[in-house]
Every structure is written in C-alpha cells, then in structure tokens.
Backbone as CSV, one residue per row, in Angstrom:
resi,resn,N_x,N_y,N_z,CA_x,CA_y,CA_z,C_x,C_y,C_z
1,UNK,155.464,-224.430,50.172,155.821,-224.889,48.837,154.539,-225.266,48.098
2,UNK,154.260,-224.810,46.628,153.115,-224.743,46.117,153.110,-226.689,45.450
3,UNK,154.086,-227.041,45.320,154.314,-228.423,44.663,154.302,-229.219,46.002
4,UNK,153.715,-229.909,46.737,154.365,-230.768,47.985,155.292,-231.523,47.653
5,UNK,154.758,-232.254,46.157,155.455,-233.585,45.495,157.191,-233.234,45.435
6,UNK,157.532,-231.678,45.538,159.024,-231.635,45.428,159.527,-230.558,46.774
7,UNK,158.645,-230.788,47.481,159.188,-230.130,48.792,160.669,-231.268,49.400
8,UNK,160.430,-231.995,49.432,161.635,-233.421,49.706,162.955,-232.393,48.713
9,UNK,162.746,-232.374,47.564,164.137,-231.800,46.349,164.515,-230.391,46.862
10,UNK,163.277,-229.904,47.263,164.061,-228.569,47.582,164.344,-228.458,49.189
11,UNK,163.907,-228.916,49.975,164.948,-229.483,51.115,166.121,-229.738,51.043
12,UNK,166.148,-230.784,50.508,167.601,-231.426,49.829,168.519,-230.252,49.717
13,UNK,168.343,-229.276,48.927,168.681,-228.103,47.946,168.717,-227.235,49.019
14,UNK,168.232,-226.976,49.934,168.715,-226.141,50.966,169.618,-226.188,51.604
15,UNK,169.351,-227.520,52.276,170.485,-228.399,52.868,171.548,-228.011,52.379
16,UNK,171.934,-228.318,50.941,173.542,-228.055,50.026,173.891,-226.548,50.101
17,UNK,173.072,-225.822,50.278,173.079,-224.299,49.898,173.683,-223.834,51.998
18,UNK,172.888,-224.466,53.093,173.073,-224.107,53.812,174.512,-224.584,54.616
19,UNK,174.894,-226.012,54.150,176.557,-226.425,54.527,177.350,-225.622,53.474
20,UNK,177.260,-225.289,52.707,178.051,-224.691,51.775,178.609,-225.590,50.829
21,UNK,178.035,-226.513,50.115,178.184,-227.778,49.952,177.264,-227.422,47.912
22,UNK,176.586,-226.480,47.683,175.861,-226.642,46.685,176.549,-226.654,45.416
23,UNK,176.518,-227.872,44.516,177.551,-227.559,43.718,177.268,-227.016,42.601
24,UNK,178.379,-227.172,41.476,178.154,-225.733,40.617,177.349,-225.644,39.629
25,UNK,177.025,-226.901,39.137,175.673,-227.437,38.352,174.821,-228.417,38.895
26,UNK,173.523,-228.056,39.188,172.468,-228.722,39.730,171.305,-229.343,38.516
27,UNK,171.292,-230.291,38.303,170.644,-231.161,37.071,169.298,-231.374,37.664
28,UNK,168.036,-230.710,37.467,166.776,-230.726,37.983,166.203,-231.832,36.602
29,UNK,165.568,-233.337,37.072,165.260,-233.944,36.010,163.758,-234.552,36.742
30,UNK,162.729,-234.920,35.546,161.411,-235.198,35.842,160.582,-235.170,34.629
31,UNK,159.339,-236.282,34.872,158.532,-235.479,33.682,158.262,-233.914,33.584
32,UNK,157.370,-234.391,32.402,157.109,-232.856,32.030,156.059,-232.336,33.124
33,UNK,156.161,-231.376,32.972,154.736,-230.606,33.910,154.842,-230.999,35.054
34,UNK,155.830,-231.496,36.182,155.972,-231.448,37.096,156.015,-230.674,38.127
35,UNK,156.632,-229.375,37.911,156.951,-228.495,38.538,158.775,-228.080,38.943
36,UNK,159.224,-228.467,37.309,161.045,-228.430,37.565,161.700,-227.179,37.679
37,UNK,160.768,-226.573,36.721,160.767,-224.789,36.558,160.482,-223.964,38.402
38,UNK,159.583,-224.032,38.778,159.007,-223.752,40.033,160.099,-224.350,40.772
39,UNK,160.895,-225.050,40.994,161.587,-225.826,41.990,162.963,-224.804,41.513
40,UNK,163.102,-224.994,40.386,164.690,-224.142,40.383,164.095,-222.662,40.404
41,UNK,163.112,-222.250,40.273,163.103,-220.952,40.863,163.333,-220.756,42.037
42,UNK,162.651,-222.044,42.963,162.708,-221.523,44.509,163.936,-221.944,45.265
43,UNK,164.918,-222.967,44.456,165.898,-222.865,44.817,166.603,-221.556,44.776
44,UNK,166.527,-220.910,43.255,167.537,-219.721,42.994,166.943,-218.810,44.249
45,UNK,166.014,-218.539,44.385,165.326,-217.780,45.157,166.259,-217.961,46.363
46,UNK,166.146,-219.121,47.216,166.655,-219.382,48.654,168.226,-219.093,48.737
47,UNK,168.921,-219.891,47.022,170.431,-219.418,47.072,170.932,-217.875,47.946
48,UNK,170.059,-217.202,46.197,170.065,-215.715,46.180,169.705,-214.859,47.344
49,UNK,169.031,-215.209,48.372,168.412,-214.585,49.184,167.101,-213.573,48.509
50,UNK,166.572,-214.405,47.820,165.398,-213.100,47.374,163.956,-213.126,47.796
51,UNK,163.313,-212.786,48.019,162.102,-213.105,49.198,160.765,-212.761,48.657
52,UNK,161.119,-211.927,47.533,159.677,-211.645,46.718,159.321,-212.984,45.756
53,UNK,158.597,-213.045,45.144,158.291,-213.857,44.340,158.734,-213.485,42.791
54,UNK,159.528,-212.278,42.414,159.600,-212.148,40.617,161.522,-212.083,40.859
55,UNK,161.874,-213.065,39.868,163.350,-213.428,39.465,164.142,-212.764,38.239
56,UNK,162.906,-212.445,37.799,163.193,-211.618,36.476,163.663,-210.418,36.449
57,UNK,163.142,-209.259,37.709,164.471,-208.305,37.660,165.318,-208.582,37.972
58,UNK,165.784,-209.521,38.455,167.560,-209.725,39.405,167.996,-209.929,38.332
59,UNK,169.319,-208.998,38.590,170.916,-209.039,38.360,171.162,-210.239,37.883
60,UNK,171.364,-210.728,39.560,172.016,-212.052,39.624,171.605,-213.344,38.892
61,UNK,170.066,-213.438,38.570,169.233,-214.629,37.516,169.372,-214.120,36.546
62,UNK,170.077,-215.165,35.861,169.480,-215.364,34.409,168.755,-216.722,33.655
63,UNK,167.834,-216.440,32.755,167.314,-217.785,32.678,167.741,-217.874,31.267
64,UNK,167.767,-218.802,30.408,168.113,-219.488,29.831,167.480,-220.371,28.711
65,UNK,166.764,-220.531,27.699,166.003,-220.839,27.141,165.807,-220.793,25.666
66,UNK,164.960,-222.096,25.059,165.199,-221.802,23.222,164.315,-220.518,23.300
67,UNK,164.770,-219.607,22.311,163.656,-218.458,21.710,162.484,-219.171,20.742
68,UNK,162.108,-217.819,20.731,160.811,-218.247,20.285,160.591,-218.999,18.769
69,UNK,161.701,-218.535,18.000,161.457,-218.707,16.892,163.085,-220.322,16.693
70,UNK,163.215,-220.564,17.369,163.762,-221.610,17.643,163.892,-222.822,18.400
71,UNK,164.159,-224.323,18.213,163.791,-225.332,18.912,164.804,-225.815,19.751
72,UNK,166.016,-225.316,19.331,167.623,-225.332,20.466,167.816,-223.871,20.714
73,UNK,168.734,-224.262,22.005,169.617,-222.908,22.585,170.543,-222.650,21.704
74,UNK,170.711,-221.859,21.627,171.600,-221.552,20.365,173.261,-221.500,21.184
75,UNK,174.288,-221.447,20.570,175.437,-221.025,21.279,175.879,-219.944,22.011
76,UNK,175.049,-218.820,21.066,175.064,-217.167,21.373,174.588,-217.390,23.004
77,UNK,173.225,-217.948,23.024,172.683,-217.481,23.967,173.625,-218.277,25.084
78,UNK,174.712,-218.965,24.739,175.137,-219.263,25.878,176.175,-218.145,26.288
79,UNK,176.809,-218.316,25.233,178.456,-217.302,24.914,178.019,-216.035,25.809
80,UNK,176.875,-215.455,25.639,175.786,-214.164,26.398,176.558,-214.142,27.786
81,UNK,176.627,-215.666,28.290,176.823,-215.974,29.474,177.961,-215.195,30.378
82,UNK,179.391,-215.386,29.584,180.702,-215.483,29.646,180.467,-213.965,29.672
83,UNK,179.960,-213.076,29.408,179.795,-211.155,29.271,179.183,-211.190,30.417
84,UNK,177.968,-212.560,31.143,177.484,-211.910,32.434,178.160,-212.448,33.992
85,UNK,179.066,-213.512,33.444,179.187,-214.638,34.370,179.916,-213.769,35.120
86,UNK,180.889,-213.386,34.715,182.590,-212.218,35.316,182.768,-211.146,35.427
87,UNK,180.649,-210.633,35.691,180.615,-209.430,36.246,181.196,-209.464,37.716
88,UNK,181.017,-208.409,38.737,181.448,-208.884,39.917,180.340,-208.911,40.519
89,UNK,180.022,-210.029,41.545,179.053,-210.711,42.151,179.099,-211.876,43.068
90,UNK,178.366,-211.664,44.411,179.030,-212.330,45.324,178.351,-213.817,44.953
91,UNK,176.552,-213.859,44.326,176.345,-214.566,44.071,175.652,-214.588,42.480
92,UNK,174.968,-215.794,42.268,174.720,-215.798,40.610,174.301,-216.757,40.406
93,UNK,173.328,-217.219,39.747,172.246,-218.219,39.477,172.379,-218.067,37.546
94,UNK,172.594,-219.281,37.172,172.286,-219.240,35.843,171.607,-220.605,35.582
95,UNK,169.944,-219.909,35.199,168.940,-221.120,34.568,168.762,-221.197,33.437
96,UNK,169.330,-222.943,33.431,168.872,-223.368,32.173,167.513,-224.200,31.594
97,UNK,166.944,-223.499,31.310,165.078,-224.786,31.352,165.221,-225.082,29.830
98,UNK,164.513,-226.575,30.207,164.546,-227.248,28.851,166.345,-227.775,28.308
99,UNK,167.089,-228.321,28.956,168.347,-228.546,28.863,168.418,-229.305,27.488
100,UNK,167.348,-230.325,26.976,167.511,-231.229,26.293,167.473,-230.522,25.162
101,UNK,167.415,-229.147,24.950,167.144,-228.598,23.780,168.241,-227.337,23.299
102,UNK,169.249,-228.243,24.259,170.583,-227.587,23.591,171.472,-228.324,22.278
103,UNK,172.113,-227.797,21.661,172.694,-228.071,20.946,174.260,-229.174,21.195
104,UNK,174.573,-229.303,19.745,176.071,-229.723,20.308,176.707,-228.582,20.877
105,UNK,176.482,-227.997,19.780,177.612,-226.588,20.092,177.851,-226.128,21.722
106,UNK,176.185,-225.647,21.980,175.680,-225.224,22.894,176.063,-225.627,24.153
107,UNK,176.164,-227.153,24.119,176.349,-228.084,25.191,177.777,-227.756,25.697
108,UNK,178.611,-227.887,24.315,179.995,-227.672,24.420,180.612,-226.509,24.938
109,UNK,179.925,-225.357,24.826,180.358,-224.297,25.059,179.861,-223.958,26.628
110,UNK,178.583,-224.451,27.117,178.173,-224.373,28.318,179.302,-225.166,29.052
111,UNK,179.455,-226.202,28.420,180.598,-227.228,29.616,181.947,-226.485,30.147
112,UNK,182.417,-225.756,29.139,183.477,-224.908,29.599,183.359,-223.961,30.825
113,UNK,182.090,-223.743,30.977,181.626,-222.603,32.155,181.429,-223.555,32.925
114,UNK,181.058,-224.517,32.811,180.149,-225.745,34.193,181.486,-225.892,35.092
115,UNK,182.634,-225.954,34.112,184.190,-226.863,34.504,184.534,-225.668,35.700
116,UNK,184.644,-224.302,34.686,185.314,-223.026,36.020,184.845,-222.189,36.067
117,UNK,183.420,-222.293,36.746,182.564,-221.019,36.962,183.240,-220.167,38.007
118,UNK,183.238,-218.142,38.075,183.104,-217.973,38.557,183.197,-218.356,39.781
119,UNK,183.543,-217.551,41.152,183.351,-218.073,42.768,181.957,-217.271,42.409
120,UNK,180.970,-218.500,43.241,179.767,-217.755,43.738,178.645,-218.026,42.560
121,UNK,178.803,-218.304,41.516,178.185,-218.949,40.563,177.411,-219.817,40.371
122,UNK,176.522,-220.393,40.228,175.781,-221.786,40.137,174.687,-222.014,39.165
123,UNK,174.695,-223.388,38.568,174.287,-223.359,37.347,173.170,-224.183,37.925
124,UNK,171.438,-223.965,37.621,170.520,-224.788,37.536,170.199,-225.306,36.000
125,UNK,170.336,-226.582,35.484,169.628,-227.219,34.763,168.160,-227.780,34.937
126,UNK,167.504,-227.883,33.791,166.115,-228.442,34.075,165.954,-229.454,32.496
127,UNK,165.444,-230.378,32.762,165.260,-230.978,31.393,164.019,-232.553,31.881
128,UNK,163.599,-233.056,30.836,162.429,-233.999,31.003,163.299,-235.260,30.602
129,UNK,164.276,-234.965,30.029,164.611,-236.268,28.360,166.736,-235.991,29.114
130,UNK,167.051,-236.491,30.165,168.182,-236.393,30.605,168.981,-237.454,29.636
131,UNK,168.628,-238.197,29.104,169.465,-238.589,28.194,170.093,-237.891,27.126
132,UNK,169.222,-237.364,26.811,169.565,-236.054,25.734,170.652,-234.740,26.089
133,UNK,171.384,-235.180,27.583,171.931,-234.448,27.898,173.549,-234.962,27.820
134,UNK,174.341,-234.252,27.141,175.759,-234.958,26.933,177.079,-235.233,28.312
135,UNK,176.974,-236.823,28.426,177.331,-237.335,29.241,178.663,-236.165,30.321
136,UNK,179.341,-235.936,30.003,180.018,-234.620,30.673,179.749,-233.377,30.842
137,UNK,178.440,-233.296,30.549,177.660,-232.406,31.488,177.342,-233.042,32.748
138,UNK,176.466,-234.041,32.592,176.115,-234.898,33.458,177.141,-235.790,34.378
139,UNK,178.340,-235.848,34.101,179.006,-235.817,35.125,179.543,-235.091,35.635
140,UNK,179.431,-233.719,35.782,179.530,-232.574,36.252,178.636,-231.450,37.164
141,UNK,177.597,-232.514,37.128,176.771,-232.190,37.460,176.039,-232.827,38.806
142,UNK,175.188,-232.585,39.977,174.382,-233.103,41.000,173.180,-233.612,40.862
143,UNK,173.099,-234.507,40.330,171.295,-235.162,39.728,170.167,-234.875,40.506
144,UNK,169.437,-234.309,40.326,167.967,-233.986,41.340,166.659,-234.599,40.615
145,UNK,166.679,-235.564,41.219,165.840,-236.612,40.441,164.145,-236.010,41.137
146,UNK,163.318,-235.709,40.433,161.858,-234.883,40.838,161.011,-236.281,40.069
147,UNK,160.196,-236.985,41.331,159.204,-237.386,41.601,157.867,-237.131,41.039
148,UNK,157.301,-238.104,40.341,155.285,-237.147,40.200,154.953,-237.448,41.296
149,UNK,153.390,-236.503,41.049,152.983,-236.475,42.577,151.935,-237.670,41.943
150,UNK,151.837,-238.068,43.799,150.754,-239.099,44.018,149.446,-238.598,43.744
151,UNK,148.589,-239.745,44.056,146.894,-239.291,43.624,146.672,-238.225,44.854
152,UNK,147.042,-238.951,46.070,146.658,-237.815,47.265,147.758,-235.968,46.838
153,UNK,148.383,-236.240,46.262,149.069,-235.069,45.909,148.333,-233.650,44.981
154,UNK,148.213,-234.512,44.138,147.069,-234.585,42.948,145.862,-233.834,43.461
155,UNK,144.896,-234.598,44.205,143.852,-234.609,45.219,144.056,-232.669,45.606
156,UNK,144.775,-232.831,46.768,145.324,-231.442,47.512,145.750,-230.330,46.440
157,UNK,146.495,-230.848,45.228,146.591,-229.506,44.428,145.402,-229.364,44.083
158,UNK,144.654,-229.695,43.319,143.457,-229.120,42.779,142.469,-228.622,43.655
159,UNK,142.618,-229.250,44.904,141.596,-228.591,45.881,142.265,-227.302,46.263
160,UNK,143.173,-226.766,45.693,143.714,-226.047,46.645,143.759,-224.501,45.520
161,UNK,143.663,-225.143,44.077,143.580,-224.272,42.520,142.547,-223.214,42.645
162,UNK,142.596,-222.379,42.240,141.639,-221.478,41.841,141.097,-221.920,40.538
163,UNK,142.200,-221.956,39.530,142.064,-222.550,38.398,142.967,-223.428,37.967
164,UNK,142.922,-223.663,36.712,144.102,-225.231,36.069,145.025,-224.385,35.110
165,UNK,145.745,-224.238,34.762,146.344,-224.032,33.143,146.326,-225.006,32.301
166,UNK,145.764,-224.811,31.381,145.408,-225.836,30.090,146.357,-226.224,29.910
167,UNK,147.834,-225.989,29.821,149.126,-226.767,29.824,149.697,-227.305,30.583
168,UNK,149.231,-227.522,31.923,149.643,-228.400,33.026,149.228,-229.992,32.177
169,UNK,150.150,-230.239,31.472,150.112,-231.506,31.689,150.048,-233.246,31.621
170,UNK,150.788,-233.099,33.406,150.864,-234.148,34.205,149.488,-234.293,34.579
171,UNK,149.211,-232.825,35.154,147.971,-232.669,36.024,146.309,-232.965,34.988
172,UNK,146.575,-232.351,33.930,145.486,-232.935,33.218,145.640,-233.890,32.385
173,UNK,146.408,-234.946,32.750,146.321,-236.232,31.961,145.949,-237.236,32.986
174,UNK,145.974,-236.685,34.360,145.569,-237.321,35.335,143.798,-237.239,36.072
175,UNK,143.374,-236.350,35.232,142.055,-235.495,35.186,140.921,-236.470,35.051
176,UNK,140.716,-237.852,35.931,139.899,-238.790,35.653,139.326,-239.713,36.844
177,UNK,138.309,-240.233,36.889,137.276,-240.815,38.397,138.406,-241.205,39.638
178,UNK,139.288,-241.902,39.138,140.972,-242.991,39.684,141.289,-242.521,40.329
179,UNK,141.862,-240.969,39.647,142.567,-240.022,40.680,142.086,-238.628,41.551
180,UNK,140.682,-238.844,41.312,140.222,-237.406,42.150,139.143,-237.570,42.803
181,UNK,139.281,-237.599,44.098,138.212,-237.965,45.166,136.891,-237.368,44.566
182,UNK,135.969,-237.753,44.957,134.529,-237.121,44.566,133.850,-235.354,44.867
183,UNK,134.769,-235.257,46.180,134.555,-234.132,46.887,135.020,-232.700,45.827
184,UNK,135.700,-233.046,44.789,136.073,-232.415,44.229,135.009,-231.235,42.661
C-alpha cells in the first residue's frame, strides 16, 4: 500500500468485502490530500478483482465527479447511473469523489440508488467536508473515517518519492524542519 497512513481502512475494507459483509455505500471521509481517492481505488480494485493498476477501462467502475466546467455533480451525471447500474453484472463499483460537491438534486436522486442498488453493486463515496453530506445519505451509509499520516509517516513517504506533486497538499503543508528528519 503506497499510503501506510490508510493501510488500517483498507484492511478494514477487505475484511467487509471478504465476510460478505461490504455494504452498499461506503463513506470514505478525511482531509484533503490524504489519499481518499487512492484508497477507494484500491478498495474497488480488491472488490472487483482487478489486479492491474488502471480502473478506467473497466466496465464495472465508474467514477463520478463535478466536470470541468462545473463546481457540483450535476443530476444527469447521476441519472447516467440508473442506464449503467441494471446492466447485467455480477459486480459494480460506483465512485463518487468529492461527495460534498453534490447538489440537492443530485444528493436526492443518488439516495434512491443508495436505498436499492442492484445485487452486486456498491457505492464508494469520498468527500473532505462530510457535513456537507445530506444526513440520509449518511445514514445509509458505512463511515470510513481516514486518518493523516504521522511525522514518521510523512518521513517514509517522501523518502520513498521520486518526486512530490505540487498539489499534494497535506504533504506540502507539512514541508518544514518539525516534520522531516534531516536525512532527507
């Protein structure tokens, strides 16, 4: 696992996936730049059985997200859903990143799918701002509460980087004498 700080969540997440126990919306919550995205990939990944590293050709994933030229999910892009949900499929991953940046509408119309997905279906959420998420979603949901990483966490990723992405960040707001051994 490239995150250690959420190796514990996706354990967890195996665990549910391997009793048969995973339920049908999984609420991935944390700061930003944590690694919430990366975690529900490698969940969908382990669900799905997929072993390569790219999610983006599968069938079975779909991800979920404001466009570009917009700051909410729109409804469409949920409604999209309901044309892919009741294809036939033994399994099915639908990601949502950035949850907090759904709409009313949006919210409303997702909840109807959260209630009777599909057999074999499962919904990952991801969001920073879980308040912003409307309370019956969230009780419908399995809370996966994601941890920052410690300084020693911290420490080991960067020693371990080739490079940084200028938008990491957790990781570069933490970029100071406090948190990074000297060796570095």
């Amino acid at each position: 696992m490239k995150y250690k700080w959420l190796a514990e969540n996706y354990n967890y997440a195996k665990s549910l996936i391997d009793s048969n126990n995973f339920p049908n919306c999984l609420l991935i919550t944390g700061n930003k730049s944590i690694g919430k995205t990366y975690l529900a990939n490698e969940i969908s990944k382990y669900y799905l059985k997929i072993h390569d590293n790219e999610l983006s050709d599968n069938e079975n994933f779909n991800l979920i997200k404001a466009e570009e030229d917009s700051i909410y999910i729109k409804v469409d892009q949920i409604r999209v859903i309901f044309e892919k949900i009741y294809l036939k499929s033994d399994k099915r991953i639908i990601y949502i990143k950035d949850a907090d940046t759904l709409n009313a509408s949006s919210s409303n119309s997702l909840l109807k799918i959260i209630e009777e997905p599909p057999s074999g279906t499962k919904f990952i959420i991801s969001t920073s701002k879980i308040a912003s998420i409307i309370p019956t979603i969230k009780s419908r949901s399995a809370i996966l509460k994601c941890n920052n990483p410690s300084a020693e966490d911290i420490n080991i990723y960067l020693n371990e980087c080739d490079s940084i992405a200028i938008d990491n960040y957790y990781v570069l707001s933490n970029l100071n004498n406090k948190y990074i051994e000297s060796s570095i």
